[in-house]
mmCIF file of C-alpha atoms in Angstrom:
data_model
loop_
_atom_site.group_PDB
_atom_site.id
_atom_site.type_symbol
_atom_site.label_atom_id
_atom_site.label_comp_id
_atom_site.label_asym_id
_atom_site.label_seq_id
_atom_site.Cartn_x
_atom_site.Cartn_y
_atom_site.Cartn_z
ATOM 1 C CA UNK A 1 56.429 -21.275 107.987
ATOM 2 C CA UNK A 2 58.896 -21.190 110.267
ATOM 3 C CA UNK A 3 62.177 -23.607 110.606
ATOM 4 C CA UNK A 4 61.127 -25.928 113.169
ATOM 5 C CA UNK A 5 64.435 -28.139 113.155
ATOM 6 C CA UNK A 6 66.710 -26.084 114.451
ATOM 7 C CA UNK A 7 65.573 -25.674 118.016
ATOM 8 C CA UNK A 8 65.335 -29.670 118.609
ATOM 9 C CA UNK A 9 68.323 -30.521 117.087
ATOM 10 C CA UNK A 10 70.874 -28.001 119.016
ATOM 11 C CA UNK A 11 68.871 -29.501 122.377
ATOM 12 C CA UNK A 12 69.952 -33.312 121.102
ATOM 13 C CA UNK A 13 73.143 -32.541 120.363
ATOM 14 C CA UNK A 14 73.798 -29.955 123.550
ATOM 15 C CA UNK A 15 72.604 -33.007 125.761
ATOM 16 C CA UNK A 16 74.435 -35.577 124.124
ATOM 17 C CA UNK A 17 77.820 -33.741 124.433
ATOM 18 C CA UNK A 18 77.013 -32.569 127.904
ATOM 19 C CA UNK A 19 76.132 -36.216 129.238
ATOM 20 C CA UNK A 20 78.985 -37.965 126.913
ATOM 21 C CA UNK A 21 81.785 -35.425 128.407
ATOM 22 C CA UNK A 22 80.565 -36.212 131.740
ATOM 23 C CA UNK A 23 80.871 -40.244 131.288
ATOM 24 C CA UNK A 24 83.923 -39.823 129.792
ATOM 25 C CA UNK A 25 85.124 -37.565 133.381
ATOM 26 C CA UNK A 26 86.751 -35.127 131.131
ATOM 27 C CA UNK A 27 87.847 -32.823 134.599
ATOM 28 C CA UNK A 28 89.053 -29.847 132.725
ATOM 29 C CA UNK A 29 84.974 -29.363 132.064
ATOM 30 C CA UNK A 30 84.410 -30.610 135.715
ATOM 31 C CA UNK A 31 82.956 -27.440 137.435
ATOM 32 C CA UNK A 32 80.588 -27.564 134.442
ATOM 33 C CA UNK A 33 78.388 -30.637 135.194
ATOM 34 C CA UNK A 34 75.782 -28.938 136.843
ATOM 35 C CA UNK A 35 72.474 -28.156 135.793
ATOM 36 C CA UNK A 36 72.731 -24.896 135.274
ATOM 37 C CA UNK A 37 74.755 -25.874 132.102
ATOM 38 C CA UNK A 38 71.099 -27.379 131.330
ATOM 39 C CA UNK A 39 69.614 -24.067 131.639
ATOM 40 C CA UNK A 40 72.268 -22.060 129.059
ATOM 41 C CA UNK A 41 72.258 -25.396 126.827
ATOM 42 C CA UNK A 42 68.191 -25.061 126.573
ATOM 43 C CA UNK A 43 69.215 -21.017 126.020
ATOM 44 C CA UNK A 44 70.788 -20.827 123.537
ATOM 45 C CA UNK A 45 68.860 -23.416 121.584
ATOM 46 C CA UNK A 46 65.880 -20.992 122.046
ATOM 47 C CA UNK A 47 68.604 -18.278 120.749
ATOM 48 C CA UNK A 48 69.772 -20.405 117.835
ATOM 49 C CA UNK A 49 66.029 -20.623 116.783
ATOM 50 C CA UNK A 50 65.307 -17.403 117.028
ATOM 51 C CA UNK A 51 68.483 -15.727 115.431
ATOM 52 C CA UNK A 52 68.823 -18.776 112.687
ATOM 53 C CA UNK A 53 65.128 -20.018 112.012
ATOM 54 C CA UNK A 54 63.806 -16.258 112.311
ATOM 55 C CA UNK A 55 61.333 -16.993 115.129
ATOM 56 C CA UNK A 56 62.135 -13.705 117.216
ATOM 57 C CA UNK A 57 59.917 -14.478 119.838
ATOM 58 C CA UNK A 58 62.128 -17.015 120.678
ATOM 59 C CA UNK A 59 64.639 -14.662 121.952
ATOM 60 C CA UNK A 60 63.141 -13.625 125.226
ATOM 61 C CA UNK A 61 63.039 -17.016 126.797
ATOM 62 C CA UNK A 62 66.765 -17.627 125.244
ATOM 63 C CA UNK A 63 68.116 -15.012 126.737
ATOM 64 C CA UNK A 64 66.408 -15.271 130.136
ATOM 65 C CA UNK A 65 67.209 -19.075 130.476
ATOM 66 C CA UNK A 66 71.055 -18.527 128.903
ATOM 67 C CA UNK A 67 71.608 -15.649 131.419
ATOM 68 C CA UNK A 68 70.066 -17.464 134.529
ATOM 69 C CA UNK A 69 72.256 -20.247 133.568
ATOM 70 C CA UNK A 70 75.705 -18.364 133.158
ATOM 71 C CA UNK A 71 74.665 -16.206 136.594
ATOM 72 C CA UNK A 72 74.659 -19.370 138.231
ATOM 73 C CA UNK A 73 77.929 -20.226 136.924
ATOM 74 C CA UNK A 74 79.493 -16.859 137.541
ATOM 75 C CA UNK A 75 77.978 -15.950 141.149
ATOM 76 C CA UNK A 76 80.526 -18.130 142.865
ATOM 77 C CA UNK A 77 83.215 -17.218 140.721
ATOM 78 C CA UNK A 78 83.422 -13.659 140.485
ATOM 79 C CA UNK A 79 84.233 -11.566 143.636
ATOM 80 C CA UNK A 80 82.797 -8.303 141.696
ATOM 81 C CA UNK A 81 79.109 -10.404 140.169
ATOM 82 C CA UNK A 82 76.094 -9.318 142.301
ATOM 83 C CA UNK A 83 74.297 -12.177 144.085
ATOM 84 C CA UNK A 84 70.717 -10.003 143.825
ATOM 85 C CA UNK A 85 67.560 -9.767 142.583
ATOM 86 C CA UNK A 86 68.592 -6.848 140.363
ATOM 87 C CA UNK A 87 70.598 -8.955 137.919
ATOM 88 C CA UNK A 88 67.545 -11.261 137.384
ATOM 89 C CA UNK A 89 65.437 -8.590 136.289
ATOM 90 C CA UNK A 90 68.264 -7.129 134.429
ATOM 91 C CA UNK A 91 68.969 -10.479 132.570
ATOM 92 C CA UNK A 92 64.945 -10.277 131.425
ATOM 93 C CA UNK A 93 65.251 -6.528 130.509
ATOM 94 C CA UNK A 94 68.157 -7.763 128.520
ATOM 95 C CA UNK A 95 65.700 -10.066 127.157
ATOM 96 C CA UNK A 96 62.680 -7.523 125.861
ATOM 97 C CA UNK A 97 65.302 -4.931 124.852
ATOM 98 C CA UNK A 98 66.710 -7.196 122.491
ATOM 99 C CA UNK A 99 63.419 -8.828 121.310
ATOM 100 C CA UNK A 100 61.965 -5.730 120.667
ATOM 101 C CA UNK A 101 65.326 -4.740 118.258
ATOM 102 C CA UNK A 102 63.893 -7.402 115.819
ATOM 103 C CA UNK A 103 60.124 -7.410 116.708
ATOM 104 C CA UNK A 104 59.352 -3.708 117.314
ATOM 105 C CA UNK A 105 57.423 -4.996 120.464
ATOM 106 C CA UNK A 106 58.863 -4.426 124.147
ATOM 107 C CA UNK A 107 60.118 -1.694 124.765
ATOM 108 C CA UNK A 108 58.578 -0.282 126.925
ATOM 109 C CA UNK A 109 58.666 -3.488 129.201
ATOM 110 C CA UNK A 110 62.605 -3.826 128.685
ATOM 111 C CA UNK A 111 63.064 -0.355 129.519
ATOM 112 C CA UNK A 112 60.451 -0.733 132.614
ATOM 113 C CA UNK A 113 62.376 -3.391 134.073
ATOM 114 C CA UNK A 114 66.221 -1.889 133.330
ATOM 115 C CA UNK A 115 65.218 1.330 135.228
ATOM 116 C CA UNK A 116 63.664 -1.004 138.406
ATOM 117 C CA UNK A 117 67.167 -3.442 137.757
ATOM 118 C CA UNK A 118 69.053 -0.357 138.302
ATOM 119 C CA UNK A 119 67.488 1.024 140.889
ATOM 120 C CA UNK A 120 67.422 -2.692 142.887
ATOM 121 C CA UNK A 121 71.479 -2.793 141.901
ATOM 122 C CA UNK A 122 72.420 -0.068 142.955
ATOM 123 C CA UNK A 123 70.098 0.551 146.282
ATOM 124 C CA UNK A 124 72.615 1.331 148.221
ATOM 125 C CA UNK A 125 74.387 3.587 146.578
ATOM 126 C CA UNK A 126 71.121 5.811 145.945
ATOM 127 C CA UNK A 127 70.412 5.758 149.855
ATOM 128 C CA UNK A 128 73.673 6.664 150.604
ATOM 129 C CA UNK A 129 73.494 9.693 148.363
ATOM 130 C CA UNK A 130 70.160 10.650 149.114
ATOM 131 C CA UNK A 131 71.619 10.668 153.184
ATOM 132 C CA UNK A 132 74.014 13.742 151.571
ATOM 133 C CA UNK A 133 70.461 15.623 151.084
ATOM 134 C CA UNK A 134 67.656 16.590 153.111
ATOM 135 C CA UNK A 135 66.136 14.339 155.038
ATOM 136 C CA UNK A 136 62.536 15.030 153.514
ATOM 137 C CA UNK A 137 63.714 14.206 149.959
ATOM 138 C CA UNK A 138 65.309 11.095 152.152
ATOM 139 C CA UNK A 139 62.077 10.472 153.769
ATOM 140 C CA UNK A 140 60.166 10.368 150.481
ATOM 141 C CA UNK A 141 62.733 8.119 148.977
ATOM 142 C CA UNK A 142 61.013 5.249 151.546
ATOM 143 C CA UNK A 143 57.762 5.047 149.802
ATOM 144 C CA UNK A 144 59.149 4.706 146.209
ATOM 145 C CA UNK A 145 57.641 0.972 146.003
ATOM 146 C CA UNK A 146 53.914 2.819 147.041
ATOM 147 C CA UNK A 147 54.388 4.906 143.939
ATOM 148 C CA UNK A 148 55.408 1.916 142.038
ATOM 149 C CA UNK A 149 52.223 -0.231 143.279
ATOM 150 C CA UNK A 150 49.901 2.950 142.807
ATOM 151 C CA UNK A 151 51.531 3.436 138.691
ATOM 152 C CA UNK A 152 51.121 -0.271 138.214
ATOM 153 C CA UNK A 153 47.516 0.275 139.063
ATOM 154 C CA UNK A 154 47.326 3.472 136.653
ATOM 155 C CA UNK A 155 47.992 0.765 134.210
ATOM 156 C CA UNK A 156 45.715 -2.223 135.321
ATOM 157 C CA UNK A 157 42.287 -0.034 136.192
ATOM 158 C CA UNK A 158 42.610 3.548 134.589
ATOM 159 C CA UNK A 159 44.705 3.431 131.381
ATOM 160 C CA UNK A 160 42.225 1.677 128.631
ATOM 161 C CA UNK A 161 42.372 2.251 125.133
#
């Protein structure tokens, strides 16, 4: 049976410091009163449960909710952090890959959705280069998300095992 404690009590006490630092106006933690301090709080509480308790499948939804959270934080921070859909997907690739490290299971998902974050991050780049070819291979390059739709329909209808 898995540790059931360990999940509740780093929400309780993540809450309790976050709300008693903000009554108590402590301004060097000012910027940091924001909900998406919530988000990483509720994060890594997912990732203490999975990493201490041994419930693996708690990673995904740790690492998705901790990484949505510090994004927020970081987006209007950092000049050089992308403001895109790419890093979302990349934060849940993040996510499978590292569930699947202790769970054997994900893989293929995690490395599904780091080849579309990469391709989503670094759009314009790719264009740009495939400008320095042909224009047929740059023609083809437009109906990429077709050939996405018509593979994720390989998988729904044909592929049964």
């Amino acid at each position: 049976m898995k540790n059931q404690r360990i999940f509740p009590g780093i929400i309780l006490i993540g809450f309790g410091a976050y709300f008693f630092l903000q009554q108590t106006n402590f301004s060097a933690l000012l910027p940091f009163y924001t909900w998406p301090t919530l988000l990483v709080i509720v994060g890594a509480a997912f990732l203490f449960q999975a990493y201490g308790a041994r419930d693996y499948e708690s990673i995904l939804p740790g690492v998705i909710l901790t990484g949505f959270g510090l994004h927020f934080h970081v987006v209007n921070r950092l000049e050089i952090w992308p403001d895109h859909i790419g890093i979302f997907i990349l934060i849940i690739a993040l996510g499978f890959l590292l569930r699947h490290q202790k769970t054997g299971t994900g893989l293929f998902q995690g490395i599904l959705l780091l080849i579309l974050a990469a391709m989503l991050l670094f759009y314009d780049r790719v264009i740009e280069w495939m400008g320095l070819l042909e224009n047929g291979v740059s023609t083809a390059w437009r109906f990429w998300p077709i050939l996405l739709m018509l593979i994720g329909l390989y998988f729904l209808i044909i592929k049964k095992k």
